[in-house]
């Protein structure tokens, strides 16, 4: 009964999305305010019905209703209740229901927090969001329905959730990632609404900025968490694999990063208008493309969902209609945005332009690497090839270094025009300072790798520049001046610091990690990177749905015990899957990572130990970047200016005039 | 209406991309083995054994019994996921698993096997991907089902998990063994 209710609610949500796509649009066309204003309540309806549907599926999981095919495939009565809940989005169908829930939440948020927009604009934006949603609901209901039953012969027990996904990381990683992906539909909707209305002024840029920053910050969090999850859960110490699915999340991130910068330039200076619109369309297009790559099975991957050609064909048509349609509209309308504002060759605008170029090229590079196997196969009549991390590392790293250089220099730049003297005046001192810090770093670790030297030097230089910039802005006021700066400034600052820390973390981990594989019997000792590791033996432990061999290790340094580690080898009883559960001694400066391999007999085990310096900085940086993104939303400027705009708009809109 | 042509560039770029995706999608429905390979004997090869280049293997070494041929590599995260299932098959089932170590590094591959366990009867070092190309391998992991005469009976792209094993491989192997016993 609950299942049928959920299914029915989903169909109602589809109906709501159809109305949302049509009614406000008709209202705009006929200049009928009553119809335009239906958007808000329809968005609310769409959200409520999707939520009901989602809750129903969650109840089926909690109640172990194995007559539902999706529940039977992804749950088990022994599964702890929190994993039963997260299993709702553990596989294709349920995760797409979550996707729809997130989409309807963003739509509702736009409806609620857009009171300042003109009725006309608000109706257009909501209609675009509604149209985008229709495709999602159709896809869910017709090709991936999570409410399909296995009646009349249903299993008495489920096959269990994939043990890899029985983890805290999975509970939070997909929702955050989806909030980011789907959130990019908001700037997309604003771009399409502005293109269709022909009003491409600075207002839409100001409007899009907080939404874009929010979606981008969520995406950043999602990617960071995903990397962290891969690190501790896949059991082999890697944190980024250039896997097709990771690329699918990384491409929209790169484009959205370009977008948040270009939106700033458009809002402040009115430059790059048509380019910014194109980026807004592209960012969402890349997240849809990612969905296609992940869910169609066109590329094989770790995360690949169940492969189904029918789904692939559906998404491909959806891409053609949504992206193709938007780009066609762009092609027709973008030429009319005209009004180019000039800027000096050296100015904040030119820095943003260079940033956009690099980020776009990077995104296209990643895209090419991801789909190259397909192209190659086509041109070589069926021969196959695979592109691995070597390609990505080779082309991607050289692109990122100039980006950090730009970041470092841009902190001193001004809008419109900056002179070389102003920009470079203090650089010799800062370069010297960074060089010294970098040298000390190298001397202490006695590492003389060229990559390490280059990346750490540039990153430290960026940090020095950012710190100097804060000092400069505070002027003589000291700490009272801290309050004078806007949240936008702090957001930028945190974001750039985060990138510098991540870059330092990445290069240090890659170059200086140590790793050993060895055979250990109880009582054996080994040394790695100045740590002593003692294997005390293996004990048997029972979990709720698994049994495990748990290794006991003692890590010490100079005879002082630092931590006990308990890596496990688990056998999940329902699915008979064996999982390696590494244990990690975490600290700010380094991780010691211990994983159990296979039992070799006579109580001996193969053991793998990594020492990874600064690995935490990778994710710490990512979190700072995300916090930076969220900070910018607090800027009062958006709200204040919106109200000023509102009066200006209301007075000269034909709709309002006709109503009055 | 005047449309500046440069603003249509993104549209054409996108249409090109969609063509590639659509063709790629049609070309390689991942469930299907290219028809020219299915029910044909293994392509001829002569490749060194992993970690022991002095000894080479040819396709004839894989004949004689129904067996699995698994394409794997250390750069392939999915292979780590698949591995426990291969280990279980090698422990519990009476079937040989042959490995093709694809585009890989010998030292890393041997360390990997030591780390995760070795379910393979023998491992072929296909380090320039020659055999994999002959087989039409798209990526790792892929698993081929060979009958006693070394004829390819099925190809699975992606991870062989518990479910794939039970639903697809088990019935096919039972059928092949029955034919084999009958003939």
PDB file of C-alpha atoms in Angstrom, chain A residues 90-346:
ATOM      1  CA  UNK A  90      22.555   3.179  -2.868  1.00  0.00           C
ATOM      2  CA  UNK A  91      21.766   2.179  -6.447  1.00  0.00           C
ATOM      3  CA  UNK A  92      20.487   3.621  -9.684  1.00  0.00           C
ATOM      4  CA  UNK A  93      16.709   3.929  -9.194  1.00  0.00           C
ATOM      5  CA  UNK A  94      16.713   5.274  -5.655  1.00  0.00           C
ATOM      6  CA  UNK A  95      19.597   7.633  -6.285  1.00  0.00           C
ATOM      7  CA  UNK A  96      17.677   9.112  -9.167  1.00  0.00           C
ATOM      8  CA  UNK A  97      14.662   9.578  -6.921  1.00  0.00           C
ATOM      9  CA  UNK A  98      16.990  11.484  -4.608  1.00  0.00           C
ATOM     10  CA  UNK A  99      18.127  13.482  -7.639  1.00  0.00           C
ATOM     11  CA  UNK A 100      14.477  14.412  -8.341  1.00  0.00           C
ATOM     12  CA  UNK A 101      13.919  15.300  -4.690  1.00  0.00           C
ATOM     13  CA  UNK A 102      16.927  17.604  -4.797  1.00  0.00           C
ATOM     14  CA  UNK A 103      15.705  19.141  -8.054  1.00  0.00           C
ATOM     15  CA  UNK A 104      12.287  19.875  -6.586  1.00  0.00           C
ATOM     16  CA  UNK A 105      13.924  21.324  -3.458  1.00  0.00           C
ATOM     17  CA  UNK A 106      15.973  23.768  -5.526  1.00  0.00           C
ATOM     18  CA  UNK A 107      12.874  24.699  -7.489  1.00  0.00           C
ATOM     19  CA  UNK A 108      10.974  25.351  -4.294  1.00  0.00           C
ATOM     20  CA  UNK A 109      13.890  27.365  -2.919  1.00  0.00           C
ATOM     21  CA  UNK A 110      13.899  29.537  -6.024  1.00  0.00           C
ATOM     22  CA  UNK A 111      10.146  30.018  -5.706  1.00  0.00           C
ATOM     23  CA  UNK A 112      10.447  30.986  -2.036  1.00  0.00           C
ATOM     24  CA  UNK A 113      13.458  33.287  -2.222  1.00  0.00           C
ATOM     25  CA  UNK A 114      12.685  35.102  -5.428  1.00  0.00           C
ATOM     26  CA  UNK A 115      10.085  37.531  -4.150  1.00  0.00           C
ATOM     27  CA  UNK A 116      12.304  40.374  -5.337  1.00  0.00           C
ATOM     28  CA  UNK A 117      12.205  39.293  -8.965  1.00  0.00           C
ATOM     29  CA  UNK A 118       9.583  40.650 -11.304  1.00  0.00           C
ATOM     30  CA  UNK A 119       6.639  38.293 -11.793  1.00  0.00           C
ATOM     31  CA  UNK A 120       7.647  37.936 -15.389  1.00  0.00           C
ATOM     32  CA  UNK A 121      11.205  36.828 -14.669  1.00  0.00           C
ATOM     33  CA  UNK A 122      10.208  34.583 -11.804  1.00  0.00           C
ATOM     34  CA  UNK A 123       7.626  32.817 -13.970  1.00  0.00           C
ATOM     35  CA  UNK A 124      10.186  32.245 -16.710  1.00  0.00           C
ATOM     36  CA  UNK A 125      12.800  30.838 -14.332  1.00  0.00           C
ATOM     37  CA  UNK A 126      10.321  28.486 -12.674  1.00  0.00           C
ATOM     38  CA  UNK A 127       8.983  27.349 -16.051  1.00  0.00           C
ATOM     39  CA  UNK A 128      12.504  26.433 -17.162  1.00  0.00           C
ATOM     40  CA  UNK A 129      13.080  24.491 -13.920  1.00  0.00           C
ATOM     41  CA  UNK A 130       9.722  22.769 -14.425  1.00  0.00           C
ATOM     42  CA  UNK A 131      10.604  21.757 -17.985  1.00  0.00           C
ATOM     43  CA  UNK A 132      13.942  20.349 -16.898  1.00  0.00           C
ATOM     44  CA  UNK A 133      12.167  18.362 -14.157  1.00  0.00           C
ATOM     45  CA  UNK A 134       9.680  16.755 -16.566  1.00  0.00           C
ATOM     46  CA  UNK A 135      12.498  14.839 -18.216  1.00  0.00           C
ATOM     47  CA  UNK A 136      13.813  13.670 -14.849  1.00  0.00           C
ATOM     48  CA  UNK A 137      10.421  12.387 -13.722  1.00  0.00           C
ATOM     49  CA  UNK A 138       9.722  10.650 -17.037  1.00  0.00           C
ATOM     50  CA  UNK A 139      13.117   8.972 -16.852  1.00  0.00           C
ATOM     51  CA  UNK A 140      12.454   7.837 -13.297  1.00  0.00           C
ATOM     52  CA  UNK A 141       8.960   6.527 -13.901  1.00  0.00           C
ATOM     53  CA  UNK A 142       9.486   4.840 -17.266  1.00  0.00           C
ATOM     54  CA  UNK A 143      13.029   3.514 -17.203  1.00  0.00           C
ATOM     55  CA  UNK A 144      14.075   3.289 -13.558  1.00  0.00           C
ATOM     56  CA  UNK A 145      11.065   2.937 -11.344  1.00  0.00           C
ATOM     57  CA  UNK A 146      12.132   2.173  -7.766  1.00  0.00           C
ATOM     58  CA  UNK A 147       8.588   1.065  -6.917  1.00  0.00           C
ATOM     59  CA  UNK A 148       8.487  -1.970  -9.227  1.00  0.00           C
ATOM     60  CA  UNK A 149       7.247  -5.048  -7.404  1.00  0.00           C
ATOM     61  CA  UNK A 150       8.481  -8.600  -7.603  1.00  0.00           C
ATOM     62  CA  UNK A 151       5.011  -9.968  -6.875  1.00  0.00           C
ATOM     63  CA  UNK A 152       3.702 -12.622  -6.704  1.00  0.00           C
ATOM     64  CA  UNK A 153       6.926 -14.485  -5.919  1.00  0.00           C
ATOM     65  CA  UNK A 154       8.997 -12.260  -3.742  1.00  0.00           C
ATOM     66  CA  UNK A 155      12.207 -13.209  -1.921  1.00  0.00           C
ATOM     67  CA  UNK A 156      12.075 -13.659   1.845  1.00  0.00           C
ATOM     68  CA  UNK A 157      15.437 -11.939   2.226  1.00  0.00           C
ATOM     69  CA  UNK A 158      17.227  -9.181   0.348  1.00  0.00           C
ATOM     70  CA  UNK A 159      20.629  -9.528  -1.317  1.00  0.00           C
ATOM     71  CA  UNK A 160      22.146  -6.748   0.799  1.00  0.00           C
ATOM     72  CA  UNK A 161      23.630  -3.383   0.050  1.00  0.00           C
ATOM     73  CA  UNK A 162      27.051  -3.489  -1.590  1.00  0.00           C
ATOM     74  CA  UNK A 163      29.445  -3.560   1.413  1.00  0.00           C
ATOM     75  CA  UNK A 164      31.544  -0.799  -0.140  1.00  0.00           C
ATOM     76  CA  UNK A 165      28.554   1.454   0.311  1.00  0.00           C
ATOM     77  CA  UNK A 166      27.914   0.481   3.921  1.00  0.00           C
ATOM     78  CA  UNK A 167      29.764   3.455   5.167  1.00  0.00           C
ATOM     79  CA  UNK A 168      29.332   6.959   6.495  1.00  0.00           C
ATOM     80  CA  UNK A 169      30.815   8.392   3.316  1.00  0.00           C
ATOM     81  CA  UNK A 170      27.971   7.015   1.259  1.00  0.00           C
ATOM     82  CA  UNK A 171      25.358   8.443   3.583  1.00  0.00           C
ATOM     83  CA  UNK A 172      26.520  12.000   2.868  1.00  0.00           C
ATOM     84  CA  UNK A 173      28.499  11.917  -0.386  1.00  0.00           C
ATOM     85  CA  UNK A 174      25.740  11.396  -2.997  1.00  0.00           C
ATOM     86  CA  UNK A 175      23.266  13.884  -1.502  1.00  0.00           C
ATOM     87  CA  UNK A 176      25.911  16.628  -1.395  1.00  0.00           C
ATOM     88  CA  UNK A 177      27.064  15.852  -4.903  1.00  0.00           C
ATOM     89  CA  UNK A 178      23.505  15.872  -6.233  1.00  0.00           C
ATOM     90  CA  UNK A 179      22.709  19.143  -4.500  1.00  0.00           C
ATOM     91  CA  UNK A 180      25.681  20.548  -6.390  1.00  0.00           C
ATOM     92  CA  UNK A 181      24.898  18.969  -9.763  1.00  0.00           C
ATOM     93  CA  UNK A 182      21.253  19.828  -9.724  1.00  0.00           C
ATOM     94  CA  UNK A 183      21.845  23.245  -8.174  1.00  0.00           C
ATOM     95  CA  UNK A 184      23.579  24.229 -11.388  1.00  0.00           C
ATOM     96  CA  UNK A 185      20.132  24.084 -12.984  1.00  0.00           C
ATOM     97  CA  UNK A 186      19.322  27.361 -11.208  1.00  0.00           C
ATOM     98  CA  UNK A 187      21.897  29.576 -12.980  1.00  0.00           C
ATOM     99  CA  UNK A 188      20.986  27.624 -16.119  1.00  0.00           C
ATOM    100  CA  UNK A 189      17.330  28.551 -15.663  1.00  0.00           C
ATOM    101  CA  UNK A 190      18.262  32.187 -15.068  1.00  0.00           C
ATOM    102  CA  UNK A 191      20.370  32.216 -18.215  1.00  0.00           C
ATOM    103  CA  UNK A 192      17.609  30.694 -20.332  1.00  0.00           C
ATOM    104  CA  UNK A 193      14.985  32.985 -18.812  1.00  0.00           C
ATOM    105  CA  UNK A 194      17.121  36.041 -19.569  1.00  0.00           C
ATOM    106  CA  UNK A 195      17.876  34.872 -23.090  1.00  0.00           C
ATOM    107  CA  UNK A 196      14.220  34.263 -23.786  1.00  0.00           C
ATOM    108  CA  UNK A 197      13.148  37.603 -22.364  1.00  0.00           C
ATOM    109  CA  UNK A 198      15.989  39.433 -24.066  1.00  0.00           C
ATOM    110  CA  UNK A 199      16.853  41.247 -20.823  1.00  0.00           C
ATOM    111  CA  UNK A 200      20.452  40.398 -20.243  1.00  0.00           C
ATOM    112  CA  UNK A 201      21.509  43.123 -17.853  1.00  0.00           C
ATOM    113  CA  UNK A 202      23.717  43.028 -14.800  1.00  0.00           C
ATOM    114  CA  UNK A 203      20.642  42.098 -12.752  1.00  0.00           C
ATOM    115  CA  UNK A 204      20.610  38.484 -13.886  1.00  0.00           C
ATOM    116  CA  UNK A 205      24.289  38.144 -13.048  1.00  0.00           C
ATOM    117  CA  UNK A 206      23.728  39.548  -9.564  1.00  0.00           C
ATOM    118  CA  UNK A 207      20.785  37.229  -9.225  1.00  0.00           C
ATOM    119  CA  UNK A 208      22.564  34.142 -10.339  1.00  0.00           C
ATOM    120  CA  UNK A 209      25.632  34.681  -8.182  1.00  0.00           C
ATOM    121  CA  UNK A 210      24.463  33.487  -4.751  1.00  0.00           C
ATOM    122  CA  UNK A 211      22.696  30.480  -6.292  1.00  0.00           C
ATOM    123  CA  UNK A 212      25.695  29.538  -8.373  1.00  0.00           C
ATOM    124  CA  UNK A 213      28.065  29.918  -5.441  1.00  0.00           C
ATOM    125  CA  UNK A 214      25.831  27.733  -3.279  1.00  0.00           C
ATOM    126  CA  UNK A 215      25.549  24.970  -5.876  1.00  0.00           C
ATOM    127  CA  UNK A 216      29.277  25.160  -6.539  1.00  0.00           C
ATOM    128  CA  UNK A 217      30.102  24.963  -2.829  1.00  0.00           C
ATOM    129  CA  UNK A 218      27.935  21.842  -2.472  1.00  0.00           C
ATOM    130  CA  UNK A 219      29.601  20.312  -5.499  1.00  0.00           C
ATOM    131  CA  UNK A 220      33.002  21.047  -3.964  1.00  0.00           C
ATOM    132  CA  UNK A 221      31.945  19.360  -0.721  1.00  0.00           C
ATOM    133  CA  UNK A 222      30.603  16.377  -2.640  1.00  0.00           C
ATOM    134  CA  UNK A 223      33.793  15.879  -4.627  1.00  0.00           C
ATOM    135  CA  UNK A 224      35.981  16.330  -1.540  1.00  0.00           C
ATOM    136  CA  UNK A 225      33.974  13.787   0.429  1.00  0.00           C
ATOM    137  CA  UNK A 226      34.024  11.381  -2.505  1.00  0.00           C
ATOM    138  CA  UNK A 227      37.787  11.559  -2.642  1.00  0.00           C
ATOM    139  CA  UNK A 228      38.042  11.016   1.106  1.00  0.00           C
ATOM    140  CA  UNK A 229      35.664   8.057   0.905  1.00  0.00           C
ATOM    141  CA  UNK A 230      37.672   6.437  -1.893  1.00  0.00           C
ATOM    142  CA  UNK A 231      40.812   6.905   0.194  1.00  0.00           C
ATOM    143  CA  UNK A 232      39.683   5.081   3.279  1.00  0.00           C
ATOM    144  CA  UNK A 233      37.111   2.701   1.859  1.00  0.00           C
ATOM    145  CA  UNK A 234      38.606   1.289  -1.321  1.00  0.00           C
ATOM    146  CA  UNK A 235      41.430  -0.002   0.840  1.00  0.00           C
ATOM    147  CA  UNK A 236      44.449   0.931  -1.173  1.00  0.00           C
ATOM    148  CA  UNK A 237      45.253   4.491  -0.231  1.00  0.00           C
ATOM    149  CA  UNK A 238      44.473   6.269  -3.501  1.00  0.00           C
ATOM    150  CA  UNK A 239      42.380   9.417  -3.381  1.00  0.00           C
ATOM    151  CA  UNK A 240      41.688  10.219  -7.014  1.00  0.00           C
ATOM    152  CA  UNK A 241      41.519   7.790  -9.927  1.00  0.00           C
ATOM    153  CA  UNK A 242      40.504   9.824 -12.974  1.00  0.00           C
ATOM    154  CA  UNK A 243      37.707   7.359 -13.228  1.00  0.00           C
ATOM    155  CA  UNK A 244      34.889   8.229 -15.651  1.00  0.00           C
ATOM    156  CA  UNK A 245      32.490   8.956 -12.816  1.00  0.00           C
ATOM    157  CA  UNK A 246      34.926  11.160 -10.964  1.00  0.00           C
ATOM    158  CA  UNK A 247      35.508  13.016 -14.202  1.00  0.00           C
ATOM    159  CA  UNK A 248      31.765  13.362 -14.578  1.00  0.00           C
ATOM    160  CA  UNK A 249      31.680  15.317 -11.326  1.00  0.00           C
ATOM    161  CA  UNK A 250      34.916  17.165 -11.981  1.00  0.00           C
ATOM    162  CA  UNK A 251      33.969  18.650 -15.371  1.00  0.00           C
ATOM    163  CA  UNK A 252      30.916  20.564 -14.113  1.00  0.00           C
ATOM    164  CA  UNK A 253      33.031  21.700 -11.165  1.00  0.00           C
ATOM    165  CA  UNK A 254      35.674  23.178 -13.465  1.00  0.00           C
ATOM    166  CA  UNK A 255      33.074  24.946 -15.591  1.00  0.00           C
ATOM    167  CA  UNK A 256      31.165  26.154 -12.534  1.00  0.00           C
ATOM    168  CA  UNK A 257      34.417  27.512 -11.126  1.00  0.00           C
ATOM    169  CA  UNK A 258      34.891  29.476 -14.346  1.00  0.00           C
ATOM    170  CA  UNK A 259      31.263  30.590 -14.087  1.00  0.00           C
ATOM    171  CA  UNK A 260      31.468  31.999 -10.556  1.00  0.00           C
ATOM    172  CA  UNK A 261      34.438  34.124 -11.607  1.00  0.00           C
ATOM    173  CA  UNK A 262      32.954  35.287 -14.866  1.00  0.00           C
ATOM    174  CA  UNK A 263      29.654  36.109 -13.145  1.00  0.00           C
ATOM    175  CA  UNK A 264      31.599  38.404 -10.821  1.00  0.00           C
ATOM    176  CA  UNK A 265      33.053  40.267 -13.795  1.00  0.00           C
ATOM    177  CA  UNK A 266      29.667  40.484 -15.500  1.00  0.00           C
ATOM    178  CA  UNK A 267      27.969  41.759 -12.394  1.00  0.00           C
ATOM    179  CA  UNK A 268      30.618  44.310 -11.454  1.00  0.00           C
ATOM    180  CA  UNK A 269      31.697  45.521 -14.857  1.00  0.00           C
ATOM    181  CA  UNK A 270      29.169  44.275 -17.401  1.00  0.00           C
ATOM    182  CA  UNK A 271      31.857  42.447 -19.369  1.00  0.00           C
ATOM    183  CA  UNK A 272      31.746  38.918 -20.850  1.00  0.00           C
ATOM    184  CA  UNK A 273      27.952  38.828 -20.930  1.00  0.00           C
ATOM    185  CA  UNK A 274      27.405  36.303 -23.662  1.00  0.00           C
ATOM    186  CA  UNK A 275      30.335  34.229 -22.434  1.00  0.00           C
ATOM    187  CA  UNK A 276      28.892  34.064 -18.921  1.00  0.00           C
ATOM    188  CA  UNK A 277      25.542  32.933 -20.282  1.00  0.00           C
ATOM    189  CA  UNK A 278      27.296  30.230 -22.257  1.00  0.00           C
ATOM    190  CA  UNK A 279      29.137  29.085 -19.131  1.00  0.00           C
ATOM    191  CA  UNK A 280      25.880  28.959 -17.173  1.00  0.00           C
ATOM    192  CA  UNK A 281      24.380  26.731 -19.864  1.00  0.00           C
ATOM    193  CA  UNK A 282      27.546  24.625 -20.085  1.00  0.00           C
ATOM    194  CA  UNK A 283      27.872  24.039 -16.347  1.00  0.00           C
ATOM    195  CA  UNK A 284      24.461  22.399 -16.136  1.00  0.00           C
ATOM    196  CA  UNK A 285      25.020  20.643 -19.474  1.00  0.00           C
ATOM    197  CA  UNK A 286      28.154  19.051 -18.055  1.00  0.00           C
ATOM    198  CA  UNK A 287      26.273  17.773 -15.049  1.00  0.00           C
ATOM    199  CA  UNK A 288      23.643  16.237 -17.348  1.00  0.00           C
ATOM    200  CA  UNK A 289      26.404  14.778 -19.503  1.00  0.00           C
ATOM    201  CA  UNK A 290      27.906  13.322 -16.334  1.00  0.00           C
ATOM    202  CA  UNK A 291      24.586  11.681 -15.559  1.00  0.00           C
ATOM    203  CA  UNK A 292      24.593  10.172 -19.045  1.00  0.00           C
ATOM    204  CA  UNK A 293      28.126   8.842 -18.713  1.00  0.00           C
ATOM    205  CA  UNK A 294      27.393   7.331 -15.313  1.00  0.00           C
ATOM    206  CA  UNK A 295      24.006   5.847 -15.926  1.00  0.00           C
ATOM    207  CA  UNK A 296      24.049   4.702 -19.541  1.00  0.00           C
ATOM    208  CA  UNK A 297      26.935   2.257 -19.244  1.00  0.00           C
ATOM    209  CA  UNK A 298      28.676   3.825 -22.232  1.00  0.00           C
ATOM    210  CA  UNK A 299      31.849   3.887 -20.143  1.00  0.00           C
ATOM    211  CA  UNK A 300      32.747   1.305 -17.562  1.00  0.00           C
ATOM    212  CA  UNK A 301      33.668   2.551 -14.140  1.00  0.00           C
ATOM    213  CA  UNK A 302      33.898   1.763 -10.448  1.00  0.00           C
ATOM    214  CA  UNK A 303      30.757   3.626  -9.695  1.00  0.00           C
ATOM    215  CA  UNK A 304      28.837   2.566 -12.801  1.00  0.00           C
ATOM    216  CA  UNK A 305      25.241   1.828 -12.089  1.00  0.00           C
ATOM    217  CA  UNK A 306      23.425  -1.137 -13.567  1.00  0.00           C
ATOM    218  CA  UNK A 307      23.854  -0.929 -17.297  1.00  0.00           C
ATOM    219  CA  UNK A 308      20.741  -0.533 -19.361  1.00  0.00           C
ATOM    220  CA  UNK A 309      20.812   0.652 -22.994  1.00  0.00           C
ATOM    221  CA  UNK A 310      17.222   1.881 -22.813  1.00  0.00           C
ATOM    222  CA  UNK A 311      18.207   4.370 -20.128  1.00  0.00           C
ATOM    223  CA  UNK A 312      21.145   5.538 -22.191  1.00  0.00           C
ATOM    224  CA  UNK A 313      18.951   6.240 -25.207  1.00  0.00           C
ATOM    225  CA  UNK A 314      16.500   8.162 -23.046  1.00  0.00           C
ATOM    226  CA  UNK A 315      19.175  10.357 -21.493  1.00  0.00           C
ATOM    227  CA  UNK A 316      20.810  10.955 -24.855  1.00  0.00           C
ATOM    228  CA  UNK A 317      17.543  12.281 -26.293  1.00  0.00           C
ATOM    229  CA  UNK A 318      17.058  14.347 -23.182  1.00  0.00           C
ATOM    230  CA  UNK A 319      20.519  15.857 -23.651  1.00  0.00           C
ATOM    231  CA  UNK A 320      19.762  16.666 -27.268  1.00  0.00           C
ATOM    232  CA  UNK A 321      16.534  18.437 -26.396  1.00  0.00           C
ATOM    233  CA  UNK A 322      17.674  20.334 -23.300  1.00  0.00           C
ATOM    234  CA  UNK A 323      21.268  21.210 -24.204  1.00  0.00           C
ATOM    235  CA  UNK A 324      20.720  21.404 -27.950  1.00  0.00           C
ATOM    236  CA  UNK A 325      17.652  23.597 -27.448  1.00  0.00           C
ATOM    237  CA  UNK A 326      19.468  25.901 -25.023  1.00  0.00           C
ATOM    238  CA  UNK A 327      22.481  26.283 -27.271  1.00  0.00           C
ATOM    239  CA  UNK A 328      20.236  27.008 -30.240  1.00  0.00           C
ATOM    240  CA  UNK A 329      18.473  29.713 -28.244  1.00  0.00           C
ATOM    241  CA  UNK A 330      21.886  31.003 -27.251  1.00  0.00           C
ATOM    242  CA  UNK A 331      23.051  31.016 -30.864  1.00  0.00           C
ATOM    243  CA  UNK A 332      20.051  33.067 -31.929  1.00  0.00           C
ATOM    244  CA  UNK A 333      19.924  35.502 -29.032  1.00  0.00           C
ATOM    245  CA  UNK A 334      23.468  35.945 -27.806  1.00  0.00           C
ATOM    246  CA  UNK A 335      24.389  38.292 -30.645  1.00  0.00           C
ATOM    247  CA  UNK A 336      21.918  40.853 -29.338  1.00  0.00           C
ATOM    248  CA  UNK A 337      23.600  41.289 -26.005  1.00  0.00           C
ATOM    249  CA  UNK A 338      26.164  43.570 -27.578  1.00  0.00           C
ATOM    250  CA  UNK A 339      27.339  46.311 -25.252  1.00  0.00           C
ATOM    251  CA  UNK A 340      30.952  45.485 -24.763  1.00  0.00           C
ATOM    252  CA  UNK A 341      32.721  47.382 -22.035  1.00  0.00           C
ATOM    253  CA  UNK A 342      36.418  47.881 -22.504  1.00  0.00           C
ATOM    254  CA  UNK A 343      39.118  46.984 -20.038  1.00  0.00           C
ATOM    255  CA  UNK A 344      42.892  47.287 -19.943  1.00  0.00           C
ATOM    256  CA  UNK A 345      45.069  44.367 -20.939  1.00  0.00           C
ATOM    257  CA  UNK A 346      46.203  44.163 -17.350  1.00  0.00           C
TER     258      UNK A 346
END
